[in-house]
Structure formats: structure tokens, C-alpha cells
Coordinates of C-alpha atoms and ligand atoms in Angstrom, one line a residue:
X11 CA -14.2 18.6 16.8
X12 CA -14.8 18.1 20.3
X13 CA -12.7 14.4 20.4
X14 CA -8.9 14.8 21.2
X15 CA -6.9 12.7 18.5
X16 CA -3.3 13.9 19.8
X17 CA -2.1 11.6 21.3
X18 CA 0.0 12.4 25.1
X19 CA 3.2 11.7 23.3
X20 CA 4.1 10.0 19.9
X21 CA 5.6 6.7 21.3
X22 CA 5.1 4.3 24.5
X23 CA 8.0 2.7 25.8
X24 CA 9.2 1.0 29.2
X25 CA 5.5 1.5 30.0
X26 CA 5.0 5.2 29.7
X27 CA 4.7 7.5 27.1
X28 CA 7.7 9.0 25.1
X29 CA 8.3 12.3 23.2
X30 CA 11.2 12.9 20.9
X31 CA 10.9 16.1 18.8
X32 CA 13.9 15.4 16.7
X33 CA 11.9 12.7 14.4
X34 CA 10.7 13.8 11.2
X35 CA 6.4 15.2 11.7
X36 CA 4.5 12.9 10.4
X37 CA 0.5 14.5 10.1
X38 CA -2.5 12.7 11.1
X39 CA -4.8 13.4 8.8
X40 CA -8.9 12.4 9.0
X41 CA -9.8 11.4 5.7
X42 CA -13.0 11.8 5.8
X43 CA -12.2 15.7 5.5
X44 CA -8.7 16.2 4.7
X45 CA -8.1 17.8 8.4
X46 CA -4.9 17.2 10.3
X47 CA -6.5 15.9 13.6
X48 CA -2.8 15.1 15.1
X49 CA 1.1 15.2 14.9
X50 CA 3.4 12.3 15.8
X51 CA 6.9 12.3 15.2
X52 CA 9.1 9.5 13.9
X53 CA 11.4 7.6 16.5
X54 CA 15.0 8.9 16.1
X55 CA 17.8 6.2 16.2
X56 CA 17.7 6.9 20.1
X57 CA 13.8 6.1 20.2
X58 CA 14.2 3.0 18.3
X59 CA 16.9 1.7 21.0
X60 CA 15.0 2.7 24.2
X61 CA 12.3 0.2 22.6
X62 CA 14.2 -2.4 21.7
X63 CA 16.2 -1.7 25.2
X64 CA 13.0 -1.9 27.4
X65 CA 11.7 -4.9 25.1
X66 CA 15.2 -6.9 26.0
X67 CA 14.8 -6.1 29.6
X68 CA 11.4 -7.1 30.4
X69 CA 11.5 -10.1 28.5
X70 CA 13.2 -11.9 31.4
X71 CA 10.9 -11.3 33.5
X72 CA 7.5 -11.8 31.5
X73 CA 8.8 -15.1 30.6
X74 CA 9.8 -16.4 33.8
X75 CA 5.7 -15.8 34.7
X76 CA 3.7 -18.5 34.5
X77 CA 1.0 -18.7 31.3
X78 CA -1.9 -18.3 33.6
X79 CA -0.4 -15.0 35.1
X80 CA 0.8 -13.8 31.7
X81 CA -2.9 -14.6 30.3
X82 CA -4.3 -13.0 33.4
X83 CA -2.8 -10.1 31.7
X84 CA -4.2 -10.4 28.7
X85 CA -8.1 -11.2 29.9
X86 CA -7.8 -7.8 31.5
X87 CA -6.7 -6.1 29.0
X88 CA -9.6 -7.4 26.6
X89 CA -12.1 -6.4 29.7
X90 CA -10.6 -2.9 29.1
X91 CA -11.0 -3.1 25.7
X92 CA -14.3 -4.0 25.9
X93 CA -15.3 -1.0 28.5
X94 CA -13.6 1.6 25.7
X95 CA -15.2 -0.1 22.8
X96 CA -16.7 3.3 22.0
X97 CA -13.9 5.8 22.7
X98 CA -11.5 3.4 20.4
X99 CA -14.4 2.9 17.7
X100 CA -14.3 6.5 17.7
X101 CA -10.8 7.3 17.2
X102 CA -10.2 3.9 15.0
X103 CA -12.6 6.1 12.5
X104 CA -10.0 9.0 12.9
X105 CA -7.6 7.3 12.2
X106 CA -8.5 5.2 9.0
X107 CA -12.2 7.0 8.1
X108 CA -14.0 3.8 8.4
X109 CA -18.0 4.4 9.3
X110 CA -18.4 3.9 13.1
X111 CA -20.7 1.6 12.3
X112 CA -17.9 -0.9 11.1
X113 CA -15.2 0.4 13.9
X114 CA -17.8 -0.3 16.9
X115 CA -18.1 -4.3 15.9
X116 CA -14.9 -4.6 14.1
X117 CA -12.0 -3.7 15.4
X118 CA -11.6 -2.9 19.4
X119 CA -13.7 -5.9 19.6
X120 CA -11.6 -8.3 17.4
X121 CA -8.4 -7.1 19.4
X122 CA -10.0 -7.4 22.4
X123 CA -10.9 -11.2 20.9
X124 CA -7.1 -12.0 20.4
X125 CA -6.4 -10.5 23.8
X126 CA -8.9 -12.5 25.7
X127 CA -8.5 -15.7 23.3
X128 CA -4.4 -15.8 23.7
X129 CA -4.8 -15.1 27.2
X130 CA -6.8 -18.1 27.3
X131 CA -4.5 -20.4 26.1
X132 CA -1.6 -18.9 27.4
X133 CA -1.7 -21.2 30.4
X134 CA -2.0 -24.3 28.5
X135 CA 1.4 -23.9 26.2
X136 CA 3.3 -26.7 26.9
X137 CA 5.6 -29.2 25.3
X138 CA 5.8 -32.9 25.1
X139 CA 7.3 -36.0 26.6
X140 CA 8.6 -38.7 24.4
X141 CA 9.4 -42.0 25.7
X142 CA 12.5 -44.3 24.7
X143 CA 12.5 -47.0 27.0
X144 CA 13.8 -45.7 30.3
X145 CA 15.8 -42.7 28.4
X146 CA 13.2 -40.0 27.3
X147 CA 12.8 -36.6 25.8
X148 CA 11.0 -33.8 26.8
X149 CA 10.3 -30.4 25.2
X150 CA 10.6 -27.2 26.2
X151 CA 8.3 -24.4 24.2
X152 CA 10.0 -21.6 24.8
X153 CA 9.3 -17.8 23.5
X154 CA 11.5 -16.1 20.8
X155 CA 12.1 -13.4 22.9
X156 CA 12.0 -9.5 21.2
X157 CA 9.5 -9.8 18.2
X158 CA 8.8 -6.3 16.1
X159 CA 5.4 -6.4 14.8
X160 CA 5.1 -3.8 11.9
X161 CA 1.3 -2.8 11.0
X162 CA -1.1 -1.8 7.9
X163 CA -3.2 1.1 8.0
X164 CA -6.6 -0.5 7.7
X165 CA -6.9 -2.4 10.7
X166 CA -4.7 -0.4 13.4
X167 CA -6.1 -1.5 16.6
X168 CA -6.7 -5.0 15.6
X169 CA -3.5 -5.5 13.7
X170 CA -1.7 -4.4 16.7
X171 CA -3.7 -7.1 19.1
X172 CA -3.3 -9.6 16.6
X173 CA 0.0 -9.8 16.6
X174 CA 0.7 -8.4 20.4
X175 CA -1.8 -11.1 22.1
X176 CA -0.2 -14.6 21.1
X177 CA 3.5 -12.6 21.3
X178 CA 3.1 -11.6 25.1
X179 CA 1.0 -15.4 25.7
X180 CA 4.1 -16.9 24.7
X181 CA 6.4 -14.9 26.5
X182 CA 7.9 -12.9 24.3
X183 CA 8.3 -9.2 24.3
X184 CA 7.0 -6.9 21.1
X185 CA 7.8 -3.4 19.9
X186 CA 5.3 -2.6 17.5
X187 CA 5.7 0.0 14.6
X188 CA 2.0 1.1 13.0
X189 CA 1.9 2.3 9.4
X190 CA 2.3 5.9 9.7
X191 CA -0.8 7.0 7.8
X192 CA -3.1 5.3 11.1
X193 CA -0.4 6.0 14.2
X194 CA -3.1 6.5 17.0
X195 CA -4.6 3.2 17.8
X196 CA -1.8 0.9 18.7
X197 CA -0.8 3.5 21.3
X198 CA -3.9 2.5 23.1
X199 CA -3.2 -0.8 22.7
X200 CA -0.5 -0.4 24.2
X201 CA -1.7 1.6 27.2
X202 CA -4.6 -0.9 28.0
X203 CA -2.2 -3.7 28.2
X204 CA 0.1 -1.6 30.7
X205 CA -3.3 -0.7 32.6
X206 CA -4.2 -4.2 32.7
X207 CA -0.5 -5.2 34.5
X208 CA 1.9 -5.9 31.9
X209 CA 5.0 -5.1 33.3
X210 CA 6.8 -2.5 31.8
X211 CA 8.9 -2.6 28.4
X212 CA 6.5 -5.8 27.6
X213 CA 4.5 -3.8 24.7
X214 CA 6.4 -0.9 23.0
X215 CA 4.6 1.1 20.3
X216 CA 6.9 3.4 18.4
X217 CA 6.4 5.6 14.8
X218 CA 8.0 6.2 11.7
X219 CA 8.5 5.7 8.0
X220 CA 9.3 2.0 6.1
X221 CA 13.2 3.1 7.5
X222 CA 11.8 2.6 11.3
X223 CA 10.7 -0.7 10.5
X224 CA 13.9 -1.6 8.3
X225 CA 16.2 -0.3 11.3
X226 CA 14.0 -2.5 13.8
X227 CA 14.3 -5.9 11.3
X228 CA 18.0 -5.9 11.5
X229 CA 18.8 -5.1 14.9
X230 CA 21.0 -8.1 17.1
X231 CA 18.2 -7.7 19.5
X232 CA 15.7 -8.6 17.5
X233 CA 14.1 -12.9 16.7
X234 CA 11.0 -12.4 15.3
X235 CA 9.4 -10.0 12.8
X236 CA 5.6 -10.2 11.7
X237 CA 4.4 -7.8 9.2
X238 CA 1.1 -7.2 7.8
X239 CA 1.8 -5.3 4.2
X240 CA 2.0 -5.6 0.9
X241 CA 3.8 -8.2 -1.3
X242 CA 6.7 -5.7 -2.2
X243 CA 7.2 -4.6 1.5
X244 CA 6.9 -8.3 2.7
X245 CA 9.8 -9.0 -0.2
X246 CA 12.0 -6.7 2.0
X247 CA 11.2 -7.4 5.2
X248 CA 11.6 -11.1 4.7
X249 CA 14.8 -10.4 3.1
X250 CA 16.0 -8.0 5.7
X251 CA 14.9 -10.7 8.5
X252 CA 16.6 -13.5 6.6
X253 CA 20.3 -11.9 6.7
X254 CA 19.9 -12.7 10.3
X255 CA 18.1 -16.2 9.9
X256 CA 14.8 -14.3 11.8
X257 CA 11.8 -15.9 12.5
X258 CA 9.1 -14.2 10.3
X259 CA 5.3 -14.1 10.2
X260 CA 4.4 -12.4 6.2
X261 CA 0.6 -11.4 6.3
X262 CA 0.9 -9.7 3.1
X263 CA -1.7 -9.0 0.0
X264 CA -4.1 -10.7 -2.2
X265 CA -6.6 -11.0 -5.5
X266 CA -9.0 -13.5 -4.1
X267 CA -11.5 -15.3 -6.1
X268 CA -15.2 -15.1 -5.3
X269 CA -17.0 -18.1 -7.2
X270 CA -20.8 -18.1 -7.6
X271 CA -22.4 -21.4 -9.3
X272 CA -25.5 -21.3 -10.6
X273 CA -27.1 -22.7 -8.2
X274 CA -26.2 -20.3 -5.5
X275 CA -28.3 -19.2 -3.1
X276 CA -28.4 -15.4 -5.1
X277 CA -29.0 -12.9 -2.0
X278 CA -26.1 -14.5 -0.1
X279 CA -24.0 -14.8 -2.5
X280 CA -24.5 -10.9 -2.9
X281 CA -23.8 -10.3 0.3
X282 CA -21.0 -11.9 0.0
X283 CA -20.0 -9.9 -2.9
X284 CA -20.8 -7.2 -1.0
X285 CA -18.5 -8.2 2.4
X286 CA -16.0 -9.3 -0.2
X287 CA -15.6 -6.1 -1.7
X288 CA -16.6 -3.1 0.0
X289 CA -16.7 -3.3 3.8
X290 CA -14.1 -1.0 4.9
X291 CA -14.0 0.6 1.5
X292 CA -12.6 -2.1 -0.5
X293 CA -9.6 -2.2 1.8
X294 CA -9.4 -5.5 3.2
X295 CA -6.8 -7.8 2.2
X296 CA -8.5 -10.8 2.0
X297 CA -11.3 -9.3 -0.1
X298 CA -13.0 -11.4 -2.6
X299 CA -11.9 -8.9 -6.1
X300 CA -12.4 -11.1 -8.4
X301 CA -16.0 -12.7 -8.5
X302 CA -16.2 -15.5 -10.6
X303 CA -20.2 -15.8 -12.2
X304 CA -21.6 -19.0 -13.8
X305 CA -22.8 -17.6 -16.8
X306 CA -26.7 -18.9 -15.9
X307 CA -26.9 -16.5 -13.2
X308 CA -25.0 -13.5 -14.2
X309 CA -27.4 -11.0 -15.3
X310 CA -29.9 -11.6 -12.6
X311 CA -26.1 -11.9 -10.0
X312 CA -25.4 -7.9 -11.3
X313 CA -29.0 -6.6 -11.3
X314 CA -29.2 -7.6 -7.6
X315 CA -26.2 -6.4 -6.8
X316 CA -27.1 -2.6 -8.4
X317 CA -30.0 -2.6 -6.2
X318 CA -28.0 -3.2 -3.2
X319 CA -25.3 -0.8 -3.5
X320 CA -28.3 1.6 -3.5
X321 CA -28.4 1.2 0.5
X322 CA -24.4 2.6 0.3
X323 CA -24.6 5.3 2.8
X324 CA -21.8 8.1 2.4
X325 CA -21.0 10.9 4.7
X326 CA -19.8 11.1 8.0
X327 CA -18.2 8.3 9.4
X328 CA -19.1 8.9 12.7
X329 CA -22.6 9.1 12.1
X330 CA -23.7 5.8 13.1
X331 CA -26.1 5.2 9.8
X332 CA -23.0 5.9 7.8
X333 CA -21.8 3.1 6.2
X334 CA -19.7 3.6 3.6
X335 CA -16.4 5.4 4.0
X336 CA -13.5 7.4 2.1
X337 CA -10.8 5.9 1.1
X338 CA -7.8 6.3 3.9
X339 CA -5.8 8.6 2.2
X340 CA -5.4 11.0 -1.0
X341 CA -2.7 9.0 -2.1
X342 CA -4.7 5.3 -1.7
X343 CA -7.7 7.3 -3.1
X344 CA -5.1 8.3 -6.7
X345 CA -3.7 4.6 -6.9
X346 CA -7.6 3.5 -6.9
X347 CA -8.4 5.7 -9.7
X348 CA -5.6 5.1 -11.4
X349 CA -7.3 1.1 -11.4
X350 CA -10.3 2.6 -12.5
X351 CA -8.9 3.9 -15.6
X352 CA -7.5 1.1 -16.3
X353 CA -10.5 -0.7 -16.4
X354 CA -12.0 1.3 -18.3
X355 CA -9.5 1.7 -21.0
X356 CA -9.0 -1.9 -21.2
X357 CA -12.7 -2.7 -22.0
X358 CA -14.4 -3.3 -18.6
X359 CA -17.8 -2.8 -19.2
X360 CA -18.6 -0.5 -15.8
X361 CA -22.0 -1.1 -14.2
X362 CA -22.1 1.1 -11.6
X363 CA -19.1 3.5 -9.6
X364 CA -16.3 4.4 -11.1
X365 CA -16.5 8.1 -9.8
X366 CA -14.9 10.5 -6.8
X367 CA -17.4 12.0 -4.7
X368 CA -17.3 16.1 -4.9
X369 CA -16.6 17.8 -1.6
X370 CA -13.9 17.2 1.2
X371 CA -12.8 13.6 1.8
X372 CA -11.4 10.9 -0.2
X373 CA -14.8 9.4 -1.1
X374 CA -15.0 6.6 -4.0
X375 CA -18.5 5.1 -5.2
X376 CA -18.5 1.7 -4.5
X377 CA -17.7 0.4 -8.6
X378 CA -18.9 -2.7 -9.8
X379 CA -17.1 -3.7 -13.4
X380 CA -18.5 -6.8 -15.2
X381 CA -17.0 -8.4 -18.7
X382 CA -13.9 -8.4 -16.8
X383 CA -11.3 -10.8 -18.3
X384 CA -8.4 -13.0 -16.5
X385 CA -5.4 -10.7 -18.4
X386 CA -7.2 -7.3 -17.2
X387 CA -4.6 -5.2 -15.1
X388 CA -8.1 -5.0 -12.7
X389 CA -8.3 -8.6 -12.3
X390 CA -4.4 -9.1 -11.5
X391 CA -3.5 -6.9 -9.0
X392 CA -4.3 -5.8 -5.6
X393 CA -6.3 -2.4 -6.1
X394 CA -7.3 -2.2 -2.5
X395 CA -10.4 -0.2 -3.0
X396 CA -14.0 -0.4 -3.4
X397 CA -13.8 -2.3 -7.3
X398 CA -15.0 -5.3 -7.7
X399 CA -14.8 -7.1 -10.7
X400 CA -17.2 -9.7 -12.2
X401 CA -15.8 -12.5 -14.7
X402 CA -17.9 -15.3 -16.1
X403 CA -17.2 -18.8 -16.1
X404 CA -18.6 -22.0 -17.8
X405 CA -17.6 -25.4 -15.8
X406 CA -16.2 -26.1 -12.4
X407 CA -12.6 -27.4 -13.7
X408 CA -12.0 -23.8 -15.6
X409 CA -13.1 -21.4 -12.8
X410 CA -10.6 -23.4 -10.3
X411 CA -7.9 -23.1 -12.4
X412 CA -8.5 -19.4 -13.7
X413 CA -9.0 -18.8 -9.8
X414 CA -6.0 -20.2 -9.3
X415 CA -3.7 -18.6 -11.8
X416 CA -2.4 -16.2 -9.7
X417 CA 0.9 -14.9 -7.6
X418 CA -1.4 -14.3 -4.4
X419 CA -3.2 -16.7 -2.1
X420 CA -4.6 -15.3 0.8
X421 CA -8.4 -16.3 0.4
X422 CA -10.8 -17.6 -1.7
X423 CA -14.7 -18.1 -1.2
X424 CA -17.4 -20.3 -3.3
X425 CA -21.0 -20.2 -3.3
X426 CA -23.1 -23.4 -4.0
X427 CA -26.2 -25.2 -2.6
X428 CA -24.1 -28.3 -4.0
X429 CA -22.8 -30.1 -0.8
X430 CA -19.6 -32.1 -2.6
X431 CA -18.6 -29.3 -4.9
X432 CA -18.7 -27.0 -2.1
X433 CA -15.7 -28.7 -0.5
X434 CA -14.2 -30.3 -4.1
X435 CA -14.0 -26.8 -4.8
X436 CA -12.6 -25.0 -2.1
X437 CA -9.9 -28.5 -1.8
X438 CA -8.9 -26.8 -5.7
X439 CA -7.8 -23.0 -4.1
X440 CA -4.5 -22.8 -3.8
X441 CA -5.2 -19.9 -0.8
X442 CA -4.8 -20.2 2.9
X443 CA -8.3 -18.8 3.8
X444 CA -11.3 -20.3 2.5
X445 CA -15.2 -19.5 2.6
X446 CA -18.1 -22.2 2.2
X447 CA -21.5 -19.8 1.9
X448 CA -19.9 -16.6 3.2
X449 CA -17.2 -14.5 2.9
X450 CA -14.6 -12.5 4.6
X451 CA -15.2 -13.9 8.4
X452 CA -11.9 -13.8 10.4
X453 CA -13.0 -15.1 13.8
X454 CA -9.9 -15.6 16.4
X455 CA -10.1 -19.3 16.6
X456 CA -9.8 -19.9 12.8
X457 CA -6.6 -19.3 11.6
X458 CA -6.0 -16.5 9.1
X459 CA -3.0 -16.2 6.5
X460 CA -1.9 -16.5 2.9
X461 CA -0.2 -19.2 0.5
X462 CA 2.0 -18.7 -2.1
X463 CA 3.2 -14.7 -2.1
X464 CA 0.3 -13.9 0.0
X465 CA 2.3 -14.8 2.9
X466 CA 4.2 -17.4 5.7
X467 CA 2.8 -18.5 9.2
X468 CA -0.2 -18.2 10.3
X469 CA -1.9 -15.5 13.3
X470 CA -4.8 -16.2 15.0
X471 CA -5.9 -20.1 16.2
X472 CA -3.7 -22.0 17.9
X473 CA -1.4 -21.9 15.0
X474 CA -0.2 -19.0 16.0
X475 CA 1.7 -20.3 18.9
X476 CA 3.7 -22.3 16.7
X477 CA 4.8 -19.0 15.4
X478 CA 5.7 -16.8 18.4
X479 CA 7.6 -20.2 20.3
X480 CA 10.3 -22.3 19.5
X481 CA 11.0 -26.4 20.3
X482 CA 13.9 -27.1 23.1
X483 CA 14.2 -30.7 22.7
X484 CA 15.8 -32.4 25.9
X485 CA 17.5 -35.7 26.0
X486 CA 17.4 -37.4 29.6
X487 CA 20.0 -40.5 30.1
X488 CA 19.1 -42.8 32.6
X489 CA 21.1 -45.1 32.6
X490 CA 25.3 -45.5 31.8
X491 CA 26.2 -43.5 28.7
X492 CA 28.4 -46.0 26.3
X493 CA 31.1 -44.6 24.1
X494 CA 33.0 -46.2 21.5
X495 CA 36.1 -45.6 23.3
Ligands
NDP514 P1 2.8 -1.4 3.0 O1 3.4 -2.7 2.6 O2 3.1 -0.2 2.3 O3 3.3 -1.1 4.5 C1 3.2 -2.0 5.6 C2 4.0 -1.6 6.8 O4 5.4 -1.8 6.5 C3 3.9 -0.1 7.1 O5 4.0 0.1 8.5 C4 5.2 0.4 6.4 O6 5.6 1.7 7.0 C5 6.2 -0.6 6.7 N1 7.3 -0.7 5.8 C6 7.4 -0.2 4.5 N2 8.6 -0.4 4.0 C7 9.3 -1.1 4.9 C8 10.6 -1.7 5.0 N3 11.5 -1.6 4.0 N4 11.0 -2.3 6.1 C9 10.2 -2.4 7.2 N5 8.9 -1.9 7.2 C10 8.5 -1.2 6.1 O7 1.3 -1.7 3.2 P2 0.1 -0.7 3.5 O8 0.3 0.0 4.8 O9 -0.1 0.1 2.2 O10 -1.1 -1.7 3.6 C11 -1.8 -2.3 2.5 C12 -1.2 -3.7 2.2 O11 -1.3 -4.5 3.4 C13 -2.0 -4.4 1.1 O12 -1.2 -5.0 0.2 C14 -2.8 -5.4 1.9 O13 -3.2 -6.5 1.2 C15 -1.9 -5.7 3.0 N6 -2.6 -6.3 4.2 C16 -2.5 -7.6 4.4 C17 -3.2 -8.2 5.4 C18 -3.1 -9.7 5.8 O14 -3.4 -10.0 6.9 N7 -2.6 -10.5 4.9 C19 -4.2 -7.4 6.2 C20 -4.2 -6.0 5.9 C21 -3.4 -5.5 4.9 P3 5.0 3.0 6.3 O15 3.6 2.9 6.1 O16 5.4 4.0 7.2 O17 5.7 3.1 4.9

């Protein structure tokens, strides 16, 4: 391998790169082969404070910037970005094994979206003036001040922009803690944004464990906490936040219905399927698991689909025709197998998939299970892999409430050439993402997020700004102030 992974140092603080050797190792390992490409180390207790120290410090003085120098900041950074879009593709695919052919459209290029969006609007946050005769109010939106940001491991770089870009537009300050199975790519989020002039201690990155992240939540330094995880991690973290009434953003997990009507438009709702289900391998949080078929179409939905998953490329995922990739680790790869099993066992009739792929890697065929029934463990929770499972339907009432009878609510997608059921329909979805015609878009101007467990607040959009600021409302007198006595 002729690309260096190792990072200069494990964390960057107070604008520079840190080492501590006294963390626990934690490996870097490509799963594509199985190869430890790096080493990081977790932040000690003395780590953790630097960050939240330099976060605390340079909070001051961001915020006292004006939005149109603070998004200056950010519009370079997204430039830079930009300009690395190959170098970051390259080691996002180290990092999580997706093809290159997904990390060079995907990821440096939707953080560098957040980046130059929230740096956009960074100069137009304002409050409001309300009138009361000659008396009035006006408010102040003001930033939160040290927000921890705490990452998944299938979207490192744009998971770490996501939440970094409306942060620093508002003024506040972030340290950031990846998931330590993808540790690289935040660090170079974090050394663009220093390149680009954020002052220093603006945008900390440091490692670790689920304990890091718990040690950040609680800290008296600490008014925000946004997470992207799963439903039992966001149950502690919210927790954890709330003993200190912390602000909290809870992007967390999902089993998101895909419904097809008859009447569908059959290649793109295929493709849909197919973005739904097994870009990134299946492990995308909003994906579309559980397609819903109108019984009319249903044969012809999963011949189609067959033929399709015959252009699945497998192999390297740096070779740009790749374009199918192992799973991100050997654990994730066990837990998807385990699903697979289960599927099986509990009377999924399996149309295609289902197997490992011999040789290094954590490869899984892209598995396609149809018969699949509303109590199956495979249609009821989060597998976050490449299985997708078809279940029929007969009328429009059913498959909305069958779609809907579930804990998560992060996304939900229909496919119709019926104009009114199209939005009757996605009306019905108790989720906080919907799709008309397509599937699994996440542009920065929509906002993206969950209902129900699937999560609280919103990122992306101007919504997020609601969720990195908070209302000051001031009272002027004009006049004589009366008092009762
Ligand atoms: P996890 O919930 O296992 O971990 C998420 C992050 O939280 C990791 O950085 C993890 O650290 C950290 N963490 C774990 N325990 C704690 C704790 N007690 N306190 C603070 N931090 C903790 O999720 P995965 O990394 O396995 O990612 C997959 C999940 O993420 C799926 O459920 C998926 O749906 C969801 N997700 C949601 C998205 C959304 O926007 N809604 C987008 C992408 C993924 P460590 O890894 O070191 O344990």
C-alpha cells in the first residue's frame, strides 16, 4: 500500500495535532482485507480535558466574530474540501471499505456541502423584533457554546461536517469524538477547517471507546450533545445529557418502509430498492429495509430486481468500477449473518444473497428475502447490512399502517404514478424523512432526522440552526415602569 493511513498523531486539539500514548490502541483496520492500516490511541482523562479546555477558550472568541467572518471560514474550508476530494475519497474507503466509487461523490463532497451551505447562512442568523406599542422586544440568537458531536462509522467525514458546519455557523465550539472503528476522517476535517482560519480550539477531534463519549456528555463544560448512533446508544446519551438538562440532537437508527403500488413506475422503483438497500453495503440508516410490494407487481418487482444485482461489482474498493463493498467490520459482518439466519429459519423465502464471500474481507452478497412477514425478526429490527426484505401488501390503508407499526421513524419512501396518493400516502408515515419517486437523497438544504425513537432535532436545512442556538428574549421599557407599590 503505497497511501499513508497513520495519521500525524491520534487527536487534534487547540489547532494542532496531539499524541498521548497512555490511551488504550485502538487498530485501524481496512476491511476490505482484514489489514491494520493504522493505530490511534484513546484520549486519556487528560486528552479529554485539553479538548474540552481549548473548546471553552476559543469559544469567546469565535462568537464575538461576526456570521459573515465565521462563514468565511467555513466557504474555505469546503473549497479545501473540494481540492482533496480524491485524497479524502481515498482514505474515507480505508477507513469504512466503501467502493471509491461511492466515497468520491458521497462523502468529502456532502461535508464540503454542509461546510459551504452553513457558511452561507451563517451571516444571516438573526433574531427578531417584536413590537408592543412603544415598549418592544428583541431577540438575541445566541450559540450554546461547547457542543460534543459523537459520530457513526459509516459516514465519518460527512458525519463529522454535518454536525461541525451549522455548530461553528452559530458560534459555538465542538469537540468531536468518531466511532472508533472509522477514526481517520474527522481528523481531516478537522485540519481543513484549521487550514481554512478557524481559530484554534474551534474544532477538536479526539478518539476513544463509548466511555470517551460518556466522559464528554457529562462534563460542566459541556451544552450540547449530537450523536449519530444507534437507538440503545442514543437511550444513554440522551439520558446522560438530560442529568444536566443538555441540549441534544439524537440522529439515531431505523427500519424504513419502501412502498411500491402497482402502478409504479417498475425500473425506478428498483432503483430505489436498490439505493434503499445496498449503497454503502446496506449500512445507511435511513435505508428503505422493508419494501412493501402491491401484490400485482410483485413477481415481475423481484425478477427485475435479480437481474440488477447482477451488475454488483465486488473487489477492491478502490478500484473505481468497484461498486459493492465489505461490510465495515468482522464484527458488523457476524451481527449481519446472524440476521440472515434468522431469516432463514423463520421462513423467508431467500431469492438471492444470503452468503459471505470466500477470501480476505468482510464481503456479504447483496441478499434479497421475499415472503417476508410484519412479525419476522428481519422485518423489525435494524440489520444494517445489505438485506432487504420484500413484503406484500393488498390496499393503501393496510400498507400505511403495517408501515407504520413500528418503534423507528427515520424515513419512509412510496412509489406511485398516482399524484394524490403519492402525498396521501407519505401524509400517513409516521417518519421524519420522506421520498415521493426516489429514495435515500439527503441533500443539505432538506432537513434530515427521525420521529419517534429514530431520533430528536433535526441537522441539515435551516432547521439545524434552531438546534445549535438558543432564544435571548429582551424586554425594552420606554417609558415609566409602574409598580403596585
Ligand atoms: P453506536 O450506537 O454503536 O455508536 C455510535 C457512537 O456512540 C460511537 O462513536 C460510539 O463509540 C459512541 N458511544 C457508544 N456508547 C456510548 C455511550 N455510552 N456514551 C457516549 N457515546 C457512546 O452506532 P454505530 O457506530 O454502530 O453506528 C450504527 C448505528 O448508527 C445504526 O443504528 C444506524 O442506524 C445509526 N446511524 C444513524 C444515522 C442517522 O442520521 N439517523 C446515520 C448513520 C448511522 P464506539 O464506536 O467507540 O463504541
Amino acid at each position: 500500500m503505497t497511501y499513508n493511513t497513520q495519521p500525524i498523531a491520534s487527536h487534534f486539539i487547540d489547532g494542532k495535532y496531539v499524541e498521548d500514548k497512555a490511551g488504550e490502541p485502538i487498530p485501524v483496520i481496512y476491511p476490505a482485507t482484514g489489514e491494520v492500516i493504522a493505530t490511534v490511541y484513546s484520549a486519556t482523562p487528560a486528552i479529554i480535558d485539553q479538548a474540552l479546555a481549548a473548546a471553552k477558550r476559543a469559544g469567546k472568541e469565535w462568537a464575538a466574530m461576526t456570521g459573515t467572518q465565521r462563514g468565511r471560514v467555513l466557504r474555505r474550508a469546503a473549497d479545501i474540501m473540494r481540492m482533496r476530494n480524491h485524497d479524502l475519497s481515498v482514505l474515507e474507503t480505508y477507513d469504512t471499505g466503501k467502493p471509491y466509487q461511492e466515497t468520491s461523490v458521497a462523502d468529502a463532497t456532502s461535508g464540503a456541502d454542509a461546510l459551504e451551505y452553513f457558511g452561507g447562512l451563517a451571516g444571516a442568523i438573526t433574531g427578531e423584533h417584536i413590537q408592543l406599542g412603544d415598549d418592544f422586544v428583541y431577540t438575541r440568537r445566541e450559540p450554546l457554546g461547547v457542543c460534543v458531536g459523537i459520530g457513526a462509522w459509516n459516514y465519518p467525514t460527512q458525519i463529522a461536517s454535518w454536525k461541525g458546519a451549522p455548530a461553528l455557523a452559530c458560534g459555538n465550539t465542538m469537540v468531536f469524538k468518531p466511532s472508533e472503528t472509522t477514526p481517520l476522517c474527522a481528523l481531516k476535517v478537522a485540519e481543513i477547517l484549521h487550514e481554512a482560519g478557524a481559530p484554534a480550539g474551534v474544532y477538536n477531534v479526539i478518539q476513544g471507546y463509548g466511555a470517551v463519549g460518556a466522559s464528554l456528555i457529562t462534563d460542566t463544560r459541556v451544552a450540547k450533545v449530537s450523536l449519530t448512533g444507534s437507538v440503545p446508544t442514543g437511550r444513554k446519551v440522551y439520558a446522560a445529557a438530560a442529568e444536566g438538562i443538555r441540549h441534544v440532537t439524537m440522529e439515531l437508527g431505523g427500519k424504513s418502509p419502501l412502498v411500491i403500488f402497482d402502478d409504479a413506475n417498475l425500473e425506478n422503483a428498483v432503483s430505489g430498492a436498490i439505493l434503499g438497500n445496498f449503497y454503502s453495503s446496506g449500512q445507511v440508516c435511513s435505508n428503505g429495509t422493508r419494501v412493501f410490494v402491491q401484490k400485482g407487481i410483485k413477481e415481475a418487482f423481484l425478477a427485475r430486481l435479480s437481474e440488477r444485482l447482477k451488475g454488483v461489482k465486488m473487489g477492491d474498493p478502490q478500484d473505481p468500477d468497484v461498486n459493492f463493498g465489505p461490510m465495515v467490520s468482522e464484527r458488523q459482518r457476524d451481527i449481519v449473518e446472524g440476521f440472515i439466519a434468522k431469516g432463514k429459519a423463520e421462513g423467508a423465502r431467500l431469492i438471492t444473497g444470503g452468503n459471505r464471500v470466500d477470501g480476505q474481507g468482510y464481503f456479504l452478497e447483496p441478499t434479497v428475502f421475499a415472503d417476508v412477514t410484519d412479525d419476522m425478526t428481519i422485518a423489525r429490527e435494524e440489520i444494517f447490512g445489505p438485506v432487504l426484505s420484500v413484503l406484500d401488501f393488498d390496499t393503501e390503508e393496510e400498507v400505511i399502517a403495517r408501515a407504520n407499526e413500528t418503534k423507528f421513524g427515520l424515513a419512509a419512501g412510496v412509489f406511485t404514478s398516482d399524484l394524490t396518493r403519492a402525498h396521501r400516502v407519505v401524509a400517513g408515515f409516521d417518519a421524519g424523512t420522506c421520498y415521493i419517486n426516489t429514495y435515500n437523497l439527503a441533500p443539505v438544504e432538506a432537513p434530515f432526522g427521525g420521529s419517534k425513537q429514530s431520533g430528536v432535532g433535526r441537522e441539515n436545512s435551516k432547521a439545524a440552526i434552531e438546534h445549535y442556538t438558543q432564544i435571548k428574549g429582551v424586554y425594552v421599557a420606554m417609558g415609566d415602569v409602574e409598580a403596585p407599590f
